[in-house]
CSV table of C-alpha atoms in Angstrom, one decimal:
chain,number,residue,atom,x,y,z
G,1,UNK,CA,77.7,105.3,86.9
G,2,UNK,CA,76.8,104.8,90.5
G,3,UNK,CA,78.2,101.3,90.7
G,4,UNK,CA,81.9,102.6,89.4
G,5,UNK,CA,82.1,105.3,91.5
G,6,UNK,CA,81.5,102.6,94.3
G,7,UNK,CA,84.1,100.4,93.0
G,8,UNK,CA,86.6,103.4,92.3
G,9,UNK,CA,86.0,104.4,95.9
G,10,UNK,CA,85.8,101.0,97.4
G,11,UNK,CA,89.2,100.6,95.4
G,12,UNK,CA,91.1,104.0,96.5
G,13,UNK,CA,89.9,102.8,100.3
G,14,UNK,CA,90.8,99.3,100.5
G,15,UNK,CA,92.5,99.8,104.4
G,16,UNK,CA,88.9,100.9,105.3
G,17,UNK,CA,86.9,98.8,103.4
G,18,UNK,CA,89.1,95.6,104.5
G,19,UNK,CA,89.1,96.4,107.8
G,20,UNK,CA,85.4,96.6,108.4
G,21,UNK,CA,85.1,93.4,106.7
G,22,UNK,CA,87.6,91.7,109.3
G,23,UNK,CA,85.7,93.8,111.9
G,24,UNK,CA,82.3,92.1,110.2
G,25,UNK,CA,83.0,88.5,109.7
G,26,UNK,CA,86.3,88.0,111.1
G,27,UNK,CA,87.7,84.4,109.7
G,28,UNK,CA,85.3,84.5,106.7
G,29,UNK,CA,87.7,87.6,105.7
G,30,UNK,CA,89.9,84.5,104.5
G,31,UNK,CA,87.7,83.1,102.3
G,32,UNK,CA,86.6,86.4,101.0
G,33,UNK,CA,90.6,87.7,99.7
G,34,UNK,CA,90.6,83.9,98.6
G,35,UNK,CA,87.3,84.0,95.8
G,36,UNK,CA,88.3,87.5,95.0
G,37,UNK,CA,92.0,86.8,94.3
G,38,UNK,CA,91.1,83.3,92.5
G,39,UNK,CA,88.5,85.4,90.3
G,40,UNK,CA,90.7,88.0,89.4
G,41,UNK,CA,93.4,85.3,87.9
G,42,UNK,CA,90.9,82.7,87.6
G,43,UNK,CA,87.8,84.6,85.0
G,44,UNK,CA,88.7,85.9,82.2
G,45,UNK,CA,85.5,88.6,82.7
G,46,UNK,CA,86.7,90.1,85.7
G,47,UNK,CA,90.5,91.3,84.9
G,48,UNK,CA,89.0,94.8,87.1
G,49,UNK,CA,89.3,93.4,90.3
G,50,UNK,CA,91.9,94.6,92.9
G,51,UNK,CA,95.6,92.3,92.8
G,52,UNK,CA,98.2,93.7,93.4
G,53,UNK,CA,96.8,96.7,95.7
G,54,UNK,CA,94.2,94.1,98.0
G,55,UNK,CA,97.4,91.9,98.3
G,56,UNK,CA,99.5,94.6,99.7
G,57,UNK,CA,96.6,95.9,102.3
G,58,UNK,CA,95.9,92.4,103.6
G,59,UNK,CA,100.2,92.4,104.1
G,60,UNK,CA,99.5,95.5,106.4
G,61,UNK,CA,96.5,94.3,108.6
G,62,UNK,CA,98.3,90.8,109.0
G,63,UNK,CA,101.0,93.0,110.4
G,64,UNK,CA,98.8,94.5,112.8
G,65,UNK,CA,98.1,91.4,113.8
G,66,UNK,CA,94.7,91.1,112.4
G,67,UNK,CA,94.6,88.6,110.1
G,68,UNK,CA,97.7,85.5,110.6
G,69,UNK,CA,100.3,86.2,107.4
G,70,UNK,CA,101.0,82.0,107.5
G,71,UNK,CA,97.2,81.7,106.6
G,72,UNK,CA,97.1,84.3,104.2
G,73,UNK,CA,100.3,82.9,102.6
G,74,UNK,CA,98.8,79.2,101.8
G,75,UNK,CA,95.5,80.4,100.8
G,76,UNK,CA,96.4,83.0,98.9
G,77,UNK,CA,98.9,81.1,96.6
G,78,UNK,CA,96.2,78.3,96.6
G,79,UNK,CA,93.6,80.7,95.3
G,80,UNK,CA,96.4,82.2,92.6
G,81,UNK,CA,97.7,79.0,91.2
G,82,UNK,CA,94.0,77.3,90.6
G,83,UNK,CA,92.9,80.6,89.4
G,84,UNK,CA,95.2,80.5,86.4
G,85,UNK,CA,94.7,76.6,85.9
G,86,UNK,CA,90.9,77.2,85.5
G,87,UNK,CA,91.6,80.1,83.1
G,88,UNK,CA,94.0,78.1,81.0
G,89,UNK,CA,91.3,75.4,80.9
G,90,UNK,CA,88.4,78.1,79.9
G,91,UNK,CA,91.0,79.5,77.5
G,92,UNK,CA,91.8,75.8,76.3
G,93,UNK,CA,87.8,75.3,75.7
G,94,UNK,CA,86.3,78.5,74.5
G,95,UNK,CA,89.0,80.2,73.4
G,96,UNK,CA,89.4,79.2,69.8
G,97,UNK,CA,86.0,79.9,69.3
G,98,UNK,CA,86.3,83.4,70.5
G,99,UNK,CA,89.5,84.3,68.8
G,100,UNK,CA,87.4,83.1,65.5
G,101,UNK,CA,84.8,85.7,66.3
G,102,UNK,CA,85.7,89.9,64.9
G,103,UNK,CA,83.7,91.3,68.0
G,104,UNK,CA,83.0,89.1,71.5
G,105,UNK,CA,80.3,91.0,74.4
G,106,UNK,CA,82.1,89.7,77.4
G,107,UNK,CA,86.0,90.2,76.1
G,108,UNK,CA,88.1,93.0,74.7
G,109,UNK,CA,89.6,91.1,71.9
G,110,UNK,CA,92.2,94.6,72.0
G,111,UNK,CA,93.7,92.8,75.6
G,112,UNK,CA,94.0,89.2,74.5
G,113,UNK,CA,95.8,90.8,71.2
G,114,UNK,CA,98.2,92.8,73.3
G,115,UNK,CA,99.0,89.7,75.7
G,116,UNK,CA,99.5,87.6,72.5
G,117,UNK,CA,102.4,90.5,71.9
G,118,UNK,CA,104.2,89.3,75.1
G,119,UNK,CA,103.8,85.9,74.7
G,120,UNK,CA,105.6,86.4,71.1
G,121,UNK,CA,108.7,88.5,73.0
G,122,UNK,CA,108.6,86.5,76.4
G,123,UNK,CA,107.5,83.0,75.5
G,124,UNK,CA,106.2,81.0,78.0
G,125,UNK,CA,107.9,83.2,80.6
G,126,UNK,CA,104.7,85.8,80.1
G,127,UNK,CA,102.9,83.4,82.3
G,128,UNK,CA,105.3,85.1,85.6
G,129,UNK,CA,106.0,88.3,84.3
G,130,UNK,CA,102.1,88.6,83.3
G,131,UNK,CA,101.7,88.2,87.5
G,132,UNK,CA,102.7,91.9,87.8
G,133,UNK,CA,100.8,93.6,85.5
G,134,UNK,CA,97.1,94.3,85.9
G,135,UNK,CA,94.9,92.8,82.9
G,136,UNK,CA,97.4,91.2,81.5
G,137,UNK,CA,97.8,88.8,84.9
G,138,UNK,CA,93.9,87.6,84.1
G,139,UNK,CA,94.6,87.1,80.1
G,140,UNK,CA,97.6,85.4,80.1
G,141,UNK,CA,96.4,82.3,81.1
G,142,UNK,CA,93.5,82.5,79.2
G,143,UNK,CA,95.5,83.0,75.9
G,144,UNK,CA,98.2,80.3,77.0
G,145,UNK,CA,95.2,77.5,76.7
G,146,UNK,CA,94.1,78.9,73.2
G,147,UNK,CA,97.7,78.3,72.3
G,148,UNK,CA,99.9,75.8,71.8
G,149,UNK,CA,101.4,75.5,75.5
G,150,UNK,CA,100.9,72.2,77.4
G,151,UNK,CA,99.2,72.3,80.3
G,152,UNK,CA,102.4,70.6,82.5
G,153,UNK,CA,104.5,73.5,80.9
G,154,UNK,CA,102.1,75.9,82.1
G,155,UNK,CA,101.7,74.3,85.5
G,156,UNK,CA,105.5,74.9,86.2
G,157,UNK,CA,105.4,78.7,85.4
G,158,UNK,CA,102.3,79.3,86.9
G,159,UNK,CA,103.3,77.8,90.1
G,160,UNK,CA,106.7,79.8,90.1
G,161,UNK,CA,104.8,83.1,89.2
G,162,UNK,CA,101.5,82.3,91.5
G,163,UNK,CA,103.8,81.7,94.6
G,164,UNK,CA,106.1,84.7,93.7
G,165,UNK,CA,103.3,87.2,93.4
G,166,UNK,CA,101.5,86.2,96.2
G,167,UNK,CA,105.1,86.7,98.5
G,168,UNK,CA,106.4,89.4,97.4
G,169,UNK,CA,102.5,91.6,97.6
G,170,UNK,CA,101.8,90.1,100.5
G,171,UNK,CA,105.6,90.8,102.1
G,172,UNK,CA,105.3,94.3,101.2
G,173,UNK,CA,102.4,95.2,102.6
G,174,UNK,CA,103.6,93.4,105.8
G,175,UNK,CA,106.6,94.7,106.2
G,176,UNK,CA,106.2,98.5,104.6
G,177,UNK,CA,102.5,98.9,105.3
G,178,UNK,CA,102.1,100.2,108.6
G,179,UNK,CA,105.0,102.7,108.0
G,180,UNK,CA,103.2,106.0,109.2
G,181,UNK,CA,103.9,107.7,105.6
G,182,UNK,CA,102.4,105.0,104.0
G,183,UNK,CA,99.5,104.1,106.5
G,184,UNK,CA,98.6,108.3,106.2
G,185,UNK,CA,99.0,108.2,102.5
G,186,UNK,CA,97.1,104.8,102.0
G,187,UNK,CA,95.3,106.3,98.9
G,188,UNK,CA,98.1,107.5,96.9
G,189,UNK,CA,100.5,104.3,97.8
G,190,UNK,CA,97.4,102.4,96.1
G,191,UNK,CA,97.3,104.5,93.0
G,192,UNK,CA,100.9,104.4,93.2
G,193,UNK,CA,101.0,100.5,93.2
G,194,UNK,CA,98.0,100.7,90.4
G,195,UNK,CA,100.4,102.6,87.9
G,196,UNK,CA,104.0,101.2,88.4
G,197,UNK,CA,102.3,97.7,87.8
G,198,UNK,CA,100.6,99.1,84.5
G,199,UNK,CA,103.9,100.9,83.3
G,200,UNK,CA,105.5,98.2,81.6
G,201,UNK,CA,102.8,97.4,79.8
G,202,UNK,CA,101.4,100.7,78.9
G,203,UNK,CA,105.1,101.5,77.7
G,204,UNK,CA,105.0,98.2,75.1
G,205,UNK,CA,101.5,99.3,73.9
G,206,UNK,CA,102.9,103.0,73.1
G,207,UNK,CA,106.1,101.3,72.0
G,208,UNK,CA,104.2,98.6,69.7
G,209,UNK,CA,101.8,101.8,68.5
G,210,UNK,CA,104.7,104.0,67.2
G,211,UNK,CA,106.7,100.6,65.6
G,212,UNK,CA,103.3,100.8,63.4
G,213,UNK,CA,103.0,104.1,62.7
G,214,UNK,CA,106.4,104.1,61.2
């Protein structure tokens, strides 16, 4: 219980926590957002992690003139793009094996059902849209290897939805993030990020739930 409350509060404090670890290590802050970002889309264990949120508060500092938006750019869409490559590969390898298996220790088999409902309404477009949406961002690539999609296929939409995601987070955050409102009411513009990314998918899984009661 100890280590989620420090993870909910590390999480509703990213502006603090980040900027005591650019205080701390400086250029290594880099490759820190770069292994956290490419494990959220790149490990199929670890859909938790911050996106969308640690995208938007490394926009702000970069504003500030803390951390160079060019670098954070490149990296960052580096770190997406091979993050979803590795996790169609793992999906590609393991992931038959899994979807064989009733229960699995490491995966909710109730998250790669629900992303196998978007692929079924978006096709291979999921592979964008997923970019937006917590959870389903680290299992969509996962579930597009256990499928049927090639890997050049995938490539091309993970590329357009890596680069896009990256750009339009990091943009925000750079160009809204030091708005006083916002910089005063860092907390709630997280939570705030946190649920309009989940709404689209939280209003297909009540949408899918009622379809089947009836």
């Amino acid at each position: 219980m100890e280590h989620i409350s420090q993870f909910i509060d590390i999480f509703l404090h990213l502006d603090k926590y980040l900027s005591a670890i650019i205080q701390s290590y400086g250029y290594v802050t880099y490759l820190i957002l770069f292994i956290i970002i490419f494990c959220e889309t790149g490990l199929v264990v670890l859909p938790f992690l911050p996106g969308d949120s640690l995208l938007f508060a490394a926009g702000a500092f970069a504003a500030k003139g803390d951390m160079s938006i060019g670098i954070l750019y490149a990296l960052l869409c580096i770190a997406a793009v091979a993050g979803d490559s590795v996790n169609y590969e793992i999906g590609s390898f393991i992931g038959p094996k899994i979807a064989k298996q009733e229960k699995t220790r490491f995966l909710n088999k109730e998250h790669i059902e629900r992303t196998h409902k978007f692929f079924e309404k978006y096709g291979a477009k999921t592979i964008i849209i997923a970019r937006f949406i917590p959870i389903i961002r680290t299992f969509a690539p996962f579930v597009a290897g256990i499928g049927d999609m090639g890997y050049k296929k995938f490539l091309h939409y993970n590329v357009i939805g890596g680069v896009s995601w990256i750009f339009i987070c990091l943009s925000a955050g750079y160009f809204f993030g030091n708005i006083p409102t916002v910089k005063h009411n860092f907390t709630f513009v997280i939570l705030a990020i946190v649920i309009i990314s989940i709404l689209p998918a939280l209003i297909e899984y009540i949408r899918h739930k009622n379809l089947k009661r009836a």
